[in-house]
């Protein structure tokens, strides 16, 4: 499996560059979950990072885009499939 050095922005991993496994399309996953164990032995806290395009410093374009992960303090959002024939959710 291929991996890519990917920077993390915000949250506890701010400024770190970690190797992230690439999927079959050559892109890292859209969300990256980091479980942090609880000192008291309770359930682990899960930090959620979302993939966003990285800011490029050069004017040179590449064939493969570079990505970075930004911290999502609100956690995961609902990413369920929304079919066109489904009834809209009422809130």
PDB file of N, CA and C in Angstrom, residues 19-73:
ATOM      1  N   UNK A  19       2.371   9.885   7.998  1.00  0.00           N
ATOM      2  CA  UNK A  19       2.086   9.098   6.798  1.00  0.00           C
ATOM      3  C   UNK A  19       0.657   8.560   6.851  1.00  0.00           C
ATOM      4  N   UNK A  20      -0.097   8.804   5.786  1.00  0.00           N
ATOM      5  CA  UNK A  20      -1.487   8.355   5.697  1.00  0.00           C
ATOM      6  C   UNK A  20      -1.597   7.428   4.494  1.00  0.00           C
ATOM      7  N   UNK A  21      -2.216   6.268   4.696  1.00  0.00           N
ATOM      8  CA  UNK A  21      -2.391   5.313   3.594  1.00  0.00           C
ATOM      9  C   UNK A  21      -3.326   5.886   2.534  1.00  0.00           C
ATOM     10  N   UNK A  22      -2.978   5.653   1.278  1.00  0.00           N
ATOM     11  CA  UNK A  22      -3.802   6.103   0.167  1.00  0.00           C
ATOM     12  C   UNK A  22      -4.749   4.995  -0.247  1.00  0.00           C
ATOM     13  N   UNK A  23      -5.911   5.386  -0.729  1.00  0.00           N
ATOM     14  CA  UNK A  23      -6.901   4.420  -1.192  1.00  0.00           C
ATOM     15  C   UNK A  23      -6.590   3.963  -2.607  1.00  0.00           C
ATOM     16  N   UNK A  24      -7.476   3.166  -3.203  1.00  0.00           N
ATOM     17  CA  UNK A  24      -7.257   2.660  -4.558  1.00  0.00           C
ATOM     18  C   UNK A  24      -7.229   3.764  -5.616  1.00  0.00           C
ATOM     19  N   UNK A  25      -7.818   4.926  -5.315  1.00  0.00           N
ATOM     20  CA  UNK A  25      -7.813   6.032  -6.277  1.00  0.00           C
ATOM     21  C   UNK A  25      -6.597   6.930  -6.119  1.00  0.00           C
ATOM     22  N   UNK A  26      -5.753   6.663  -5.124  1.00  0.00           N
ATOM     23  CA  UNK A  26      -4.568   7.478  -4.902  1.00  0.00           C
ATOM     24  C   UNK A  26      -4.793   8.654  -3.984  1.00  0.00           C
ATOM     25  N   UNK A  27      -5.981   8.725  -3.359  1.00  0.00           N
ATOM     26  CA  UNK A  27      -6.300   9.814  -2.443  1.00  0.00           C
ATOM     27  C   UNK A  27      -6.369   9.283  -1.016  1.00  0.00           C
ATOM     28  N   UNK A  28      -6.026  10.111  -0.036  1.00  0.00           N
ATOM     29  CA  UNK A  28      -6.221   9.697   1.360  1.00  0.00           C
ATOM     30  C   UNK A  28      -7.718   9.723   1.701  1.00  0.00           C
ATOM     31  N   UNK A  29      -8.127   9.092   2.800  1.00  0.00           N
ATOM     32  CA  UNK A  29      -9.554   9.085   3.156  1.00  0.00           C
ATOM     33  C   UNK A  29     -10.085  10.490   3.445  1.00  0.00           C
ATOM     34  N   UNK A  30     -11.394  10.700   3.257  1.00  0.00           N
ATOM     35  CA  UNK A  30     -11.998  12.015   3.464  1.00  0.00           C
ATOM     36  C   UNK A  30     -11.977  12.423   4.937  1.00  0.00           C
ATOM     37  N   UNK A  31     -12.133  11.471   5.824  1.00  0.00           N
ATOM     38  CA  UNK A  31     -12.032  11.768   7.252  1.00  0.00           C
ATOM     39  C   UNK A  31     -10.983  10.858   7.864  1.00  0.00           C
ATOM     40  N   UNK A  32     -10.286  11.398   8.860  1.00  0.00           N
ATOM     41  CA  UNK A  32      -9.242  10.648   9.554  1.00  0.00           C
ATOM     42  C   UNK A  32      -9.588  10.696  11.036  1.00  0.00           C
ATOM     43  N   UNK A  33      -9.808   9.537  11.628  1.00  0.00           N
ATOM     44  CA  UNK A  33     -10.210   9.449  13.035  1.00  0.00           C
ATOM     45  C   UNK A  33      -9.029   8.962  13.861  1.00  0.00           C
ATOM     46  N   UNK A  34      -8.745   9.696  14.949  1.00  0.00           N
ATOM     47  CA  UNK A  34      -7.634   9.346  15.828  1.00  0.00           C
ATOM     48  C   UNK A  34      -8.205   9.016  17.198  1.00  0.00           C
ATOM     49  N   UNK A  35      -8.206   7.746  17.620  1.00  0.00           N
ATOM     50  CA  UNK A  35      -8.696   7.416  18.958  1.00  0.00           C
ATOM     51  C   UNK A  35      -7.629   7.762  20.007  1.00  0.00           C
ATOM     52  N   UNK A  36      -8.046   8.489  21.037  1.00  0.00           N
ATOM     53  CA  UNK A  36      -7.153   8.856  22.139  1.00  0.00           C
ATOM     54  C   UNK A  36      -7.653   8.138  23.380  1.00  0.00           C
ATOM     55  N   UNK A  37      -6.834   7.242  23.975  1.00  0.00           N
ATOM     56  CA  UNK A  37      -7.300   6.485  25.135  1.00  0.00           C
ATOM     57  C   UNK A  37      -7.536   7.393  26.341  1.00  0.00           C
ATOM     58  N   UNK A  38      -8.527   7.015  27.147  1.00  0.00           N
ATOM     59  CA  UNK A  38      -8.864   7.744  28.371  1.00  0.00           C
ATOM     60  C   UNK A  38      -7.961   7.262  29.498  1.00  0.00           C
ATOM     61  N   UNK A  39      -7.427   8.207  30.287  1.00  0.00           N
ATOM     62  CA  UNK A  39      -6.539   7.842  31.399  1.00  0.00           C
ATOM     63  C   UNK A  39      -7.272   7.044  32.475  1.00  0.00           C
ATOM     64  N   UNK A  40      -8.571   7.301  32.635  1.00  0.00           N
ATOM     65  CA  UNK A  40      -9.344   6.627  33.679  1.00  0.00           C
ATOM     66  C   UNK A  40      -9.840   5.253  33.227  1.00  0.00           C
ATOM     67  N   UNK A  41      -9.531   4.857  32.012  1.00  0.00           N
ATOM     68  CA  UNK A  41      -9.962   3.546  31.531  1.00  0.00           C
ATOM     69  C   UNK A  41     -11.327   3.559  30.874  1.00  0.00           C
ATOM     70  N   UNK A  42     -11.895   4.735  30.651  1.00  0.00           N
ATOM     71  CA  UNK A  42     -13.202   4.838  30.009  1.00  0.00           C
ATOM     72  C   UNK A  42     -13.084   4.694  28.504  1.00  0.00           C
ATOM     73  N   UNK A  43     -14.159   4.989  27.792  1.00  0.00           N
ATOM     74  CA  UNK A  43     -14.114   4.875  26.328  1.00  0.00           C
ATOM     75  C   UNK A  43     -13.169   5.926  25.741  1.00  0.00           C
ATOM     76  N   UNK A  44     -12.479   5.593  24.672  1.00  0.00           N
ATOM     77  CA  UNK A  44     -11.527   6.553  24.096  1.00  0.00           C
ATOM     78  C   UNK A  44     -12.232   7.737  23.432  1.00  0.00           C
ATOM     79  N   UNK A  45     -11.580   8.882  23.455  1.00  0.00           N
ATOM     80  CA  UNK A  45     -12.054  10.067  22.752  1.00  0.00           C
ATOM     81  C   UNK A  45     -11.565   9.977  21.319  1.00  0.00           C
ATOM     82  N   UNK A  46     -12.437  10.265  20.370  1.00  0.00           N
ATOM     83  CA  UNK A  46     -12.062  10.170  18.962  1.00  0.00           C
ATOM     84  C   UNK A  46     -11.952  11.579  18.384  1.00  0.00           C
ATOM     85  N   UNK A  47     -10.751  11.922  17.906  1.00  0.00           N
ATOM     86  CA  UNK A  47     -10.532  13.201  17.235  1.00  0.00           C
ATOM     87  C   UNK A  47     -10.805  13.007  15.754  1.00  0.00           C
ATOM     88  N   UNK A  48     -11.522  13.943  15.140  1.00  0.00           N
ATOM     89  CA  UNK A  48     -11.895  13.819  13.734  1.00  0.00           C
ATOM     90  C   UNK A  48     -11.222  14.936  12.945  1.00  0.00           C
ATOM     91  N   UNK A  49     -10.563  14.545  11.859  1.00  0.00           N
ATOM     92  CA  UNK A  49      -9.942  15.491  10.935  1.00  0.00           C
ATOM     93  C   UNK A  49     -10.558  15.274   9.560  1.00  0.00           C
ATOM     94  N   UNK A  50     -10.807  16.387   8.836  1.00  0.00           N
ATOM     95  CA  UNK A  50     -11.384  16.313   7.491  1.00  0.00           C
ATOM     96  C   UNK A  50     -10.345  16.696   6.451  1.00  0.00           C
ATOM     97  N   UNK A  51     -10.368  15.996   5.321  1.00  0.00           N
ATOM     98  CA  UNK A  51      -9.437  16.259   4.228  1.00  0.00           C
ATOM     99  C   UNK A  51      -9.855  17.506   3.466  1.00  0.00           C
ATOM    100  N   UNK A  52      -8.909  18.414   3.236  1.00  0.00           N
ATOM    101  CA  UNK A  52      -9.126  19.618   2.432  1.00  0.00           C
ATOM    102  C   UNK A  52      -7.925  19.790   1.519  1.00  0.00           C
ATOM    103  N   UNK A  53      -8.087  20.488   0.389  1.00  0.00           N
ATOM    104  CA  UNK A  53      -6.920  20.731  -0.473  1.00  0.00           C
ATOM    105  C   UNK A  53      -5.892  21.592   0.259  1.00  0.00           C
ATOM    106  N   UNK A  54      -4.637  21.238   0.129  1.00  0.00           N
ATOM    107  CA  UNK A  54      -3.567  21.997   0.772  1.00  0.00           C
ATOM    108  C   UNK A  54      -3.267  23.247  -0.041  1.00  0.00           C
ATOM    109  N   UNK A  55      -2.901  24.299   0.653  1.00  0.00           N
ATOM    110  CA  UNK A  55      -2.505  25.528  -0.020  1.00  0.00           C
ATOM    111  C   UNK A  55      -1.150  25.297  -0.680  1.00  0.00           C
ATOM    112  N   UNK A  56      -1.053  25.643  -1.940  1.00  0.00           N
ATOM    113  CA  UNK A  56       0.209  25.452  -2.653  1.00  0.00           C
ATOM    114  C   UNK A  56       1.044  26.715  -2.541  1.00  0.00           C
ATOM    115  N   UNK A  57       2.338  26.534  -2.364  1.00  0.00           N
ATOM    116  CA  UNK A  57       3.240  27.685  -2.262  1.00  0.00           C
ATOM    117  C   UNK A  57       3.877  28.016  -3.599  1.00  0.00           C
ATOM    118  N   UNK A  58       3.835  27.089  -4.529  1.00  0.00           N
ATOM    119  CA  UNK A  58       4.438  27.361  -5.834  1.00  0.00           C
ATOM    120  C   UNK A  58       3.343  27.559  -6.882  1.00  0.00           C
ATOM    121  N   UNK A  59       3.722  28.168  -7.985  1.00  0.00           N
ATOM    122  CA  UNK A  59       2.767  28.394  -9.068  1.00  0.00           C
ATOM    123  C   UNK A  59       2.669  27.186  -9.988  1.00  0.00           C
ATOM    124  N   UNK A  60       3.444  26.182  -9.693  1.00  0.00           N
ATOM    125  CA  UNK A  60       3.484  24.987 -10.519  1.00  0.00           C
ATOM    126  C   UNK A  60       2.338  24.046 -10.156  1.00  0.00           C
ATOM    127  N   UNK A  61       1.601  23.608 -11.136  1.00  0.00           N
ATOM    128  CA  UNK A  61       0.485  22.698 -10.898  1.00  0.00           C
ATOM    129  C   UNK A  61       0.968  21.262 -11.044  1.00  0.00           C
ATOM    130  N   UNK A  62       0.390  20.391 -10.238  1.00  0.00           N
ATOM    131  CA  UNK A  62       0.754  18.983 -10.309  1.00  0.00           C
ATOM    132  C   UNK A  62      -0.453  18.171 -10.762  1.00  0.00           C
ATOM    133  N   UNK A  63      -0.191  16.964 -11.226  1.00  0.00           N
ATOM    134  CA  UNK A  63      -1.289  16.097 -11.655  1.00  0.00           C
ATOM    135  C   UNK A  63      -2.087  15.580 -10.466  1.00  0.00           C
ATOM    136  N   UNK A  64      -1.405  15.308  -9.366  1.00  0.00           N
ATOM    137  CA  UNK A  64      -2.098  14.817  -8.173  1.00  0.00           C
ATOM    138  C   UNK A  64      -2.171  15.946  -7.160  1.00  0.00           C
ATOM    139  N   UNK A  65      -3.363  16.257  -6.675  1.00  0.00           N
ATOM    140  CA  UNK A  65      -3.481  17.342  -5.699  1.00  0.00           C
ATOM    141  C   UNK A  65      -2.890  16.939  -4.350  1.00  0.00           C
ATOM    142  N   UNK A  66      -2.398  17.890  -3.634  1.00  0.00           N
ATOM    143  CA  UNK A  66      -1.899  17.662  -2.280  1.00  0.00           C
ATOM    144  C   UNK A  66      -3.027  17.953  -1.308  1.00  0.00           C
ATOM    145  N   UNK A  67      -3.064  17.183  -0.242  1.00  0.00           N
ATOM    146  CA  UNK A  67      -4.138  17.301   0.739  1.00  0.00           C
ATOM    147  C   UNK A  67      -3.553  17.598   2.104  1.00  0.00           C
ATOM    148  N   UNK A  68      -4.391  18.142   2.961  1.00  0.00           N
ATOM    149  CA  UNK A  68      -4.063  18.290   4.372  1.00  0.00           C
ATOM    150  C   UNK A  68      -5.329  17.995   5.160  1.00  0.00           C
ATOM    151  N   UNK A  69      -5.158  17.709   6.431  1.00  0.00           N
ATOM    152  CA  UNK A  69      -6.308  17.430   7.292  1.00  0.00           C
ATOM    153  C   UNK A  69      -6.503  18.585   8.246  1.00  0.00           C
ATOM    154  N   UNK A  70      -7.752  19.081   8.352  1.00  0.00           N
ATOM    155  CA  UNK A  70      -8.107  20.140   9.294  1.00  0.00           C
ATOM    156  C   UNK A  70      -8.952  19.537  10.400  1.00  0.00           C
ATOM    157  N   UNK A  71      -8.706  19.994  11.615  1.00  0.00           N
ATOM    158  CA  UNK A  71      -9.409  19.494  12.784  1.00  0.00           C
ATOM    159  C   UNK A  71     -10.873  19.894  12.731  1.00  0.00           C
ATOM    160  N   UNK A  72     -11.753  18.959  13.027  1.00  0.00           N
ATOM    161  CA  UNK A  72     -13.195  19.197  13.063  1.00  0.00           C
ATOM    162  C   UNK A  72     -13.665  19.018  14.506  1.00  0.00           C
ATOM    163  N   UNK A  73     -13.703  20.098  15.302  1.00  0.00           N
ATOM    164  CA  UNK A  73     -14.064  19.957  16.715  1.00  0.00           C
ATOM    165  C   UNK A  73     -15.499  19.469  16.934  1.00  0.00           C
TER     166      UNK A  73
END
